[in-house]
mmCIF file of C-alpha atoms and ligand atoms in Angstrom:
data_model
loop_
_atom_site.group_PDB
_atom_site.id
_atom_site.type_symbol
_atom_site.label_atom_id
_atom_site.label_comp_id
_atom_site.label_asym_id
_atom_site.label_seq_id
_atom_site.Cartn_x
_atom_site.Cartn_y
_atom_site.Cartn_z
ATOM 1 C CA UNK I 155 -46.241 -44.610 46.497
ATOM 2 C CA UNK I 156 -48.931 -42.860 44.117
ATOM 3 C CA UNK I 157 -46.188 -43.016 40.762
ATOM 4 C CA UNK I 158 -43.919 -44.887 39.723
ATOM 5 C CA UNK I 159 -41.945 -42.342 37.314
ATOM 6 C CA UNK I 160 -42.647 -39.051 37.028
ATOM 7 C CA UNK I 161 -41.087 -36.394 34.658
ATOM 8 C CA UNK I 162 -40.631 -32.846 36.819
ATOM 9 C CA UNK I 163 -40.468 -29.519 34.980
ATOM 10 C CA UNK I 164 -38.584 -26.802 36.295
ATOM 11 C CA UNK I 165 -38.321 -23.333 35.104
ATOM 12 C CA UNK I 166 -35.475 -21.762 34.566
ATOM 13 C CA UNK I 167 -36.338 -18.587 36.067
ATOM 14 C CA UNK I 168 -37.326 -20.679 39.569
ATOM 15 C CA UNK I 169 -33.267 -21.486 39.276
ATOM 16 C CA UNK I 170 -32.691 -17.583 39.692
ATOM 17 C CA UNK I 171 -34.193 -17.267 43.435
ATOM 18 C CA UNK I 172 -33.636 -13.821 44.574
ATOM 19 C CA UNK I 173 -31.067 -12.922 42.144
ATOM 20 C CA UNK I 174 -32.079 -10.974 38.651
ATOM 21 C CA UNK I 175 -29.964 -13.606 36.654
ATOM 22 C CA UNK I 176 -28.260 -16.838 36.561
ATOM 23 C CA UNK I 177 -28.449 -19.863 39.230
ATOM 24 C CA UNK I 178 -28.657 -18.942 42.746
ATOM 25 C CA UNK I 179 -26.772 -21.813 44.618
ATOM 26 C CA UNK I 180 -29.163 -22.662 47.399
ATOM 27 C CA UNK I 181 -32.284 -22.404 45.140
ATOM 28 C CA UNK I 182 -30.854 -25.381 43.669
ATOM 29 C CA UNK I 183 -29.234 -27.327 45.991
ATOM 30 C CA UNK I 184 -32.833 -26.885 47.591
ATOM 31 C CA UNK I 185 -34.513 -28.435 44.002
ATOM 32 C CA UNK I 186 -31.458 -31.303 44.461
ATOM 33 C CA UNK I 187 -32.117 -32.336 47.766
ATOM 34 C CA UNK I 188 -36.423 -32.786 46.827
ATOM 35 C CA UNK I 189 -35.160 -34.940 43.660
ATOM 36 C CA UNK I 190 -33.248 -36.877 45.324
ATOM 37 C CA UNK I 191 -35.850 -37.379 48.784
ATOM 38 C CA UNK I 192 -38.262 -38.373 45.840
ATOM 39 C CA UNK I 193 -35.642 -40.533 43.821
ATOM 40 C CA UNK I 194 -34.888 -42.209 47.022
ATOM 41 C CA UNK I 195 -38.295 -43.321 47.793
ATOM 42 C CA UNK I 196 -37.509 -45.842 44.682
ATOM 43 C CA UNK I 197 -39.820 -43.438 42.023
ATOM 44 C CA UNK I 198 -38.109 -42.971 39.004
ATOM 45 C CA UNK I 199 -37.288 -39.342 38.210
ATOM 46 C CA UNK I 200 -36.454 -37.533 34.940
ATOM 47 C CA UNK I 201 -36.596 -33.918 35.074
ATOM 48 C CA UNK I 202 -36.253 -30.874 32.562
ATOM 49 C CA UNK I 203 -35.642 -27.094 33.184
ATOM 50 C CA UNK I 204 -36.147 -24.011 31.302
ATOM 51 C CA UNK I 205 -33.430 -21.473 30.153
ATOM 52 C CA UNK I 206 -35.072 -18.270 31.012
ATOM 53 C CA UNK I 207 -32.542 -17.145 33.621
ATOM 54 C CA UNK I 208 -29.990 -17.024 31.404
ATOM 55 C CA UNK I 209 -31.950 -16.518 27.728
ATOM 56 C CA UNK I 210 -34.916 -15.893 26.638
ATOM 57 C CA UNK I 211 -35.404 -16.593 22.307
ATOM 58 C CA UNK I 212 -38.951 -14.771 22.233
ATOM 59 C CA UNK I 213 -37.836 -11.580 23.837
ATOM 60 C CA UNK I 214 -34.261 -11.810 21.397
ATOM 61 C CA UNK I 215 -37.015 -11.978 18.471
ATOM 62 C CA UNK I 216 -38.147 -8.466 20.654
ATOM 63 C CA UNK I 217 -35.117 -6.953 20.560
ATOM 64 C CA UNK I 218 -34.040 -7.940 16.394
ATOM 65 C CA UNK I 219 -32.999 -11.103 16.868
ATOM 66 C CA UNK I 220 -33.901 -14.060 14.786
ATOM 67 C CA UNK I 221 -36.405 -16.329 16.205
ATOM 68 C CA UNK I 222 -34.692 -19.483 15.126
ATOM 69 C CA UNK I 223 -31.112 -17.849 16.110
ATOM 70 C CA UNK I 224 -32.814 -17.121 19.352
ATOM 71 C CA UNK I 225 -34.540 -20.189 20.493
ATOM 72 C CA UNK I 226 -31.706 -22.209 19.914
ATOM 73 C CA UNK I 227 -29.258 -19.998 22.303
ATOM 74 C CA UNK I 228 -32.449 -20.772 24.320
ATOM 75 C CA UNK I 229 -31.972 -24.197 24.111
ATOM 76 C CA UNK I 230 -27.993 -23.915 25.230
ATOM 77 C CA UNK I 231 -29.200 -22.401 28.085
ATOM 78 C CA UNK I 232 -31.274 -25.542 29.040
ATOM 79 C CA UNK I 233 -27.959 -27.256 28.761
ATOM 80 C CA UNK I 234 -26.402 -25.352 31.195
ATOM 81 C CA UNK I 235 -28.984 -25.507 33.677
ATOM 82 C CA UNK I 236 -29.387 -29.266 33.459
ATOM 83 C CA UNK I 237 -25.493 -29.575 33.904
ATOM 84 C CA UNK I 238 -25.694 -27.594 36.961
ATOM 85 C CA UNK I 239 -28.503 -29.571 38.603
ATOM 86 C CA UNK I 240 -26.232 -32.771 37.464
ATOM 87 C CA UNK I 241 -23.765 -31.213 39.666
ATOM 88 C CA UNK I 242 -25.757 -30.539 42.209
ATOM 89 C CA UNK I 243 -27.558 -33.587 42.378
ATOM 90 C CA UNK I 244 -23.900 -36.101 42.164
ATOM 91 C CA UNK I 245 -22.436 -33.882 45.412
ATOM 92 C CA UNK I 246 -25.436 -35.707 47.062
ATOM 93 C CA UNK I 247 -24.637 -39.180 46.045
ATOM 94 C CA UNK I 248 -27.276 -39.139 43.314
ATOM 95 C CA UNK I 249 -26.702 -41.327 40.266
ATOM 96 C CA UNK I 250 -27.843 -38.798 36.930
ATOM 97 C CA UNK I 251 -27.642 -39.226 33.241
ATOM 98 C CA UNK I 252 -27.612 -36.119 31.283
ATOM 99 C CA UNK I 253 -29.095 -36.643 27.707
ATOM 100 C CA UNK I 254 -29.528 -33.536 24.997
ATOM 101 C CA UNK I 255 -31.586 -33.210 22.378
ATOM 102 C CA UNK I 256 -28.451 -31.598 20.196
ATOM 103 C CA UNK I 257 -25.634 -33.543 20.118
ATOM 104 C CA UNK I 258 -22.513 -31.997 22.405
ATOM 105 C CA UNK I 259 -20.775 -35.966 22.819
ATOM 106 C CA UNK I 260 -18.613 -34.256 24.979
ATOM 107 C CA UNK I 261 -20.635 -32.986 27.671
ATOM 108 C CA UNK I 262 -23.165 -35.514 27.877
ATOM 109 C CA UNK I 263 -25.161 -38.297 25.752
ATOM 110 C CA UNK I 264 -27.110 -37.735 23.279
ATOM 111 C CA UNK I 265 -30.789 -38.078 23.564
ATOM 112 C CA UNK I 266 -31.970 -42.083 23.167
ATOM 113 C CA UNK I 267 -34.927 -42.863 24.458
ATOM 114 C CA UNK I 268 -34.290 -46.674 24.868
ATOM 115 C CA UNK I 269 -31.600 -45.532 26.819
ATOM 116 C CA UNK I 270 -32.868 -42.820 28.915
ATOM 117 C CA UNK I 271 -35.690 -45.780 30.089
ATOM 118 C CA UNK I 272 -32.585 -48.014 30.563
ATOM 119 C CA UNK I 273 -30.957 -45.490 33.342
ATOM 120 C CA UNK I 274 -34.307 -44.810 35.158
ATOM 121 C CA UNK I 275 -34.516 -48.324 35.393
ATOM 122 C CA UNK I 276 -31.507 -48.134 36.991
ATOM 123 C CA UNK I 277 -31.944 -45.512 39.136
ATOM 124 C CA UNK I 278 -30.972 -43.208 37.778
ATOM 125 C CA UNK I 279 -32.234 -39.307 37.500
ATOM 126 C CA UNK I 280 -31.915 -38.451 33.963
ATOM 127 C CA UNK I 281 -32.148 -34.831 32.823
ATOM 128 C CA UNK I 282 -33.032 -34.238 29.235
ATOM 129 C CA UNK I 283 -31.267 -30.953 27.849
ATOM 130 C CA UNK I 284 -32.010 -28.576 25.005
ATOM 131 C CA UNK I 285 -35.527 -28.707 24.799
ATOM 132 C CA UNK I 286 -36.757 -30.840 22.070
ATOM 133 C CA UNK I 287 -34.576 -29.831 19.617
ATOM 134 C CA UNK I 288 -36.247 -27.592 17.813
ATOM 135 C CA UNK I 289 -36.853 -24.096 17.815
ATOM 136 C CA UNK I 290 -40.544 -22.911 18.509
ATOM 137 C CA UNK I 291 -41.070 -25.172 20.823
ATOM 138 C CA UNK I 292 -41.092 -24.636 24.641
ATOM 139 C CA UNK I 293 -39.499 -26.001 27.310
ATOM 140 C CA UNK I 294 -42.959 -26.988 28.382
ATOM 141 C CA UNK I 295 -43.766 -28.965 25.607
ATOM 142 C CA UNK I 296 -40.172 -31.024 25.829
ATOM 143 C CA UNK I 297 -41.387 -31.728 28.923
ATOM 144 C CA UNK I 298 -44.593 -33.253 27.561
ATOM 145 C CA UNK I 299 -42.906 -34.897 24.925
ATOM 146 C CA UNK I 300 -40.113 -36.332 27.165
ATOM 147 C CA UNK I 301 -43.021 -37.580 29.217
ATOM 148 C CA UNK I 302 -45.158 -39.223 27.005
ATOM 149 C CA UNK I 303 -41.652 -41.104 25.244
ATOM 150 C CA UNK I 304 -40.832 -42.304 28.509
ATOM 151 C CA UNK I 305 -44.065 -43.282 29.570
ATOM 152 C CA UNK I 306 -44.178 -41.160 32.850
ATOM 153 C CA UNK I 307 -47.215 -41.825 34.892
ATOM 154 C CA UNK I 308 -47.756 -37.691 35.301
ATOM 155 C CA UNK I 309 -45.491 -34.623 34.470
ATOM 156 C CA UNK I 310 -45.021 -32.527 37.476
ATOM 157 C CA UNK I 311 -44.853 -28.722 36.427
ATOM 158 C CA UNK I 312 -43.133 -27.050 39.646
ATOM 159 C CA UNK I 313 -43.715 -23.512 39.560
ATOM 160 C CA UNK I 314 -43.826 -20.556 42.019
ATOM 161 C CA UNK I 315 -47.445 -20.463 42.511
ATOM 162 C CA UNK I 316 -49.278 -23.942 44.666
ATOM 163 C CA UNK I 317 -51.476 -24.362 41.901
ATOM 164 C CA UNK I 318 -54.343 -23.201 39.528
ATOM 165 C CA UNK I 319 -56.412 -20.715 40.498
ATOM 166 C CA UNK I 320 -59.724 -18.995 39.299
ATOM 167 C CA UNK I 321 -58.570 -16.424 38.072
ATOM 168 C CA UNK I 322 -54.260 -14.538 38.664
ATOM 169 C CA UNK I 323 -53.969 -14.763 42.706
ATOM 170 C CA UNK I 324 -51.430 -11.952 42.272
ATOM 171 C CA UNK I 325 -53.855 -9.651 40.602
ATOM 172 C CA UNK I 326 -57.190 -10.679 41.830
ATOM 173 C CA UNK I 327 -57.357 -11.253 45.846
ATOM 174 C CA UNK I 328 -60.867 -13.102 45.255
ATOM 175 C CA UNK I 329 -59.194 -16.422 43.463
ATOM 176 C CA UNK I 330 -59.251 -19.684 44.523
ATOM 177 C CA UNK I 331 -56.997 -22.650 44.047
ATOM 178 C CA UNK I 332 -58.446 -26.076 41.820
ATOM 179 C CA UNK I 333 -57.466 -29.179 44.134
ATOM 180 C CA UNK I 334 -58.651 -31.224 40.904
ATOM 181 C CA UNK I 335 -59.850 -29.421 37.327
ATOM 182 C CA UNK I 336 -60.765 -31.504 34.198
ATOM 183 C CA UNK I 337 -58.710 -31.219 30.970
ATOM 184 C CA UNK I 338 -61.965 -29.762 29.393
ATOM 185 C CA UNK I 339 -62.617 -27.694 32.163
ATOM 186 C CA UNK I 340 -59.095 -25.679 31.422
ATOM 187 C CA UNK I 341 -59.837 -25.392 27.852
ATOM 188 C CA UNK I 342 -63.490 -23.956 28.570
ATOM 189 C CA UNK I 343 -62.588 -21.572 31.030
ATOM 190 C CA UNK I 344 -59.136 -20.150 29.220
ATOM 191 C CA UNK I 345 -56.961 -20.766 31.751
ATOM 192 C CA UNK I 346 -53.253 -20.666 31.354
ATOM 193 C CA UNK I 347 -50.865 -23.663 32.459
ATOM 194 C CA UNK I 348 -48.972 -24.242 30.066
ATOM 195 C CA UNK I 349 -48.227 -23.476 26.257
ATOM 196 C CA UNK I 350 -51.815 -24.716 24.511
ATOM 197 C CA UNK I 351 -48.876 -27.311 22.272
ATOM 198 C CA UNK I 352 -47.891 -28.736 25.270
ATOM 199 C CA UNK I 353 -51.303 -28.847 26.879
ATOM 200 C CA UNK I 354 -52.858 -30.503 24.188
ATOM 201 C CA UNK I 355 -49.871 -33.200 23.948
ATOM 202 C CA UNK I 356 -50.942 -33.718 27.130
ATOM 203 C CA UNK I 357 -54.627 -33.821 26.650
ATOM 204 C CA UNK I 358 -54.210 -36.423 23.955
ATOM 205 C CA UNK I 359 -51.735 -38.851 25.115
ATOM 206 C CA UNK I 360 -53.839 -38.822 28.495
ATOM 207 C CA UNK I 361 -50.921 -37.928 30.779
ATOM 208 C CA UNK I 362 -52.408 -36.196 34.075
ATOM 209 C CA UNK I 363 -50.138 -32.983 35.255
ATOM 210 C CA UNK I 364 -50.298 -31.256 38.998
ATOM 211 C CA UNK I 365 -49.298 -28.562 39.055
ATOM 212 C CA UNK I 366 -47.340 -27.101 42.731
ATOM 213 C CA UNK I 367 -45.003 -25.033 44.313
ATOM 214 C CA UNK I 368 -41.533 -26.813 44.085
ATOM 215 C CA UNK I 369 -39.771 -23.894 46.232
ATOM 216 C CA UNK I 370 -41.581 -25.289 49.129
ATOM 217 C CA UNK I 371 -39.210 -28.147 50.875
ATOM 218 C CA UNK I 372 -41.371 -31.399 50.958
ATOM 219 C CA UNK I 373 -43.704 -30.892 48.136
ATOM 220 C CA UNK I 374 -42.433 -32.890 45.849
ATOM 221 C CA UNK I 375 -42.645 -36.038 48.289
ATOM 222 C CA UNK I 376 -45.709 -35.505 49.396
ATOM 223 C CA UNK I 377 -47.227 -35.597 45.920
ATOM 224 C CA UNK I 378 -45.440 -39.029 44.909
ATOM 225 C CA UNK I 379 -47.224 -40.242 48.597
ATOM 226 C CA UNK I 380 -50.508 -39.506 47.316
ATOM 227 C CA UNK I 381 -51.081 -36.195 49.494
ATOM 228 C CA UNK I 382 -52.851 -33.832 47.202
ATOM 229 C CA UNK I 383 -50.690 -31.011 46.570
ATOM 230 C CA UNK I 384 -50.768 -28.093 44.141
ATOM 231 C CA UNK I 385 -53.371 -28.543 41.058
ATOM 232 C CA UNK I 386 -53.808 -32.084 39.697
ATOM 233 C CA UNK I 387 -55.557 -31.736 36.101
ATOM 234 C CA UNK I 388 -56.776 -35.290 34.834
ATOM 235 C CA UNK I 389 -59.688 -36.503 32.671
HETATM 236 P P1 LIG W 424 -25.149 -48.858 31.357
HETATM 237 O O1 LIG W 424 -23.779 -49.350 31.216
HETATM 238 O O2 LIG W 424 -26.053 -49.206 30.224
HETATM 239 O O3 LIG W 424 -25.763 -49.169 32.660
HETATM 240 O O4 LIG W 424 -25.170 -47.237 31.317
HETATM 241 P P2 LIG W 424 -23.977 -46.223 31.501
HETATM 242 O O5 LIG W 424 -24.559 -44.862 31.275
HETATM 243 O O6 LIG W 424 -23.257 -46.394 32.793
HETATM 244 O O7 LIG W 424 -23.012 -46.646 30.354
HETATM 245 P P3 LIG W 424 -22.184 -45.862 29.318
HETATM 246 O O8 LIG W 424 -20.978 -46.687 29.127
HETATM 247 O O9 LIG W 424 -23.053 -45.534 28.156
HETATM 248 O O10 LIG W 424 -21.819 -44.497 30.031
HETATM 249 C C1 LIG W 424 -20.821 -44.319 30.969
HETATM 250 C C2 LIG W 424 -20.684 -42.851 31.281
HETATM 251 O O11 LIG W 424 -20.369 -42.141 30.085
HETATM 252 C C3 LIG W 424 -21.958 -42.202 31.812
HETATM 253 O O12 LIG W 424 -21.606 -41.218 32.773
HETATM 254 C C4 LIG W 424 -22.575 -41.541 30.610
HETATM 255 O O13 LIG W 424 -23.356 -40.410 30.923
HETATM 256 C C5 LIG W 424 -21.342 -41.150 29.835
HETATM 257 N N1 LIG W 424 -21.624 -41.128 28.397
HETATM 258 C C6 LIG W 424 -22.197 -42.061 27.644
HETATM 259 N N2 LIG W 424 -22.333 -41.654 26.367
HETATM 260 C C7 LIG W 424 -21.821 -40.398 26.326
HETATM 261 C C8 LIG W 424 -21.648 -39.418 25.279
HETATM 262 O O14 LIG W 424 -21.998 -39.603 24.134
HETATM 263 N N3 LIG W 424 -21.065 -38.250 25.664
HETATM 264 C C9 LIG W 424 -20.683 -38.007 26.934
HETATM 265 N N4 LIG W 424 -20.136 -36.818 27.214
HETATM 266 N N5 LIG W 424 -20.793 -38.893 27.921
HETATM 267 C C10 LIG W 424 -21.363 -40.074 27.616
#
């Protein structure tokens, strides 16, 4: 086993599947069964999602809203996502702590961080909810944060693309995929992984991020085996 914890990003939108809002079931029973292949295999997972499926704060600031106003609903939309995955996850017989970075005591615990090292000692998958807290930040960069608090050996940023590519594989049919890119090499060339706040938490706290496909089944194992999957950006 390449890691011994690991903190996995998911975006909210990923959560949608086919559907144009909301959580699509199988989508995440799919993302359930993968945590809990990968919590099985004794690494200790914490994981946090995005809200985008079910709000977005920057475009609210599009349509009038206020930013602040707006990335907090953002934030309650985290919450609901990482409650569903809790479900999700306990139908399978997987032990999960949900933690949030604003208080709701009666929904879930509040965000500790001596605790939340406590249950993945345990064995337990904890999810942190609402972001970090604090408006202008992404999801992304909770992640990071999250990470770095709980000393994860790597953040693992599932999207819907199996990696990092030269240039948008969508747009341009000429790209190619990075097995391995350097944290410099990302900055030099101006590609686009995460939000540069994140990125640079990242960069300076020295914690590696691959980035791969979590909708397909498997991924997420292989990578905590050491098979190179998706991007892996290091130093
Ligand atoms: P240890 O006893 O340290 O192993 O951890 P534990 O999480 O089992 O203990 P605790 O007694 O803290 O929690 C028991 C249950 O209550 C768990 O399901 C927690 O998620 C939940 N819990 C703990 N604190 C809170 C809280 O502030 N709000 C809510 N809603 N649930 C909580």
């Amino acid at each position: 086993m390449k890691y011994k914890r690991i903190l996995l990003k998911l975006s909210g939108e990923a959560l949608m599947g086919n559907k144009h809002f909301g959580i699509d079931n199988e989508r995440l029973a799919q993302y359930a069964l993968q945590i809990k292949e990968a919590s099985d295999m004794g690494v200790q997972v914490a994981v946090v999602i995005g809200g985008g499926n079910i709000f977005r704060g920057i475009q609210a600031e599009e349509g009038g809203m206020d930013r602040v106003h707006g990335d907090y609903m953002g934030m309650l939309a985290t919450v609901i996502n990482s409650m569903a995955l809790q479900s999700s996850l306990e139908k399978i017989n997987v032990e999960t702590r949900l933690q949030s970075a604003i208080k709701m005591e009666q929904i879930c615990e509040p965000f500790i961080r001596r605790k939340a090292v406590r249950h993945l000692e345990k064995h337990r998958v904890v999810i942190f909810g609402a972001g970090t807290g604090n408006p202008y930040f992404t999801t992304d960069t909770a992640a990071t944060l999250r990470a770095i608090e709980i000393e994860a050996d790597v953040i693992l940023k599932g999207t819907r693309v199996d990696g990092i590519y030269t240039a948008d594989p969508e747009k341009d049919k000429t790209a190619t995929k990075y097995d391995t890119i350097t944290f410099s090499e990302v900055y030099e060339k101006g590609l686009e992984i995460m939000d540069m706040t994140a990125f640079t938490l990242c960069n300076e706290n020295k914690l590696p991020i691959i980035i791969f496909d979590m909708n397909k089944p498997g991924n997420l194992k292989k990578i905590i085996e050491g098979t190179p999957v998706g991007t892996l950006v290091e130093f």
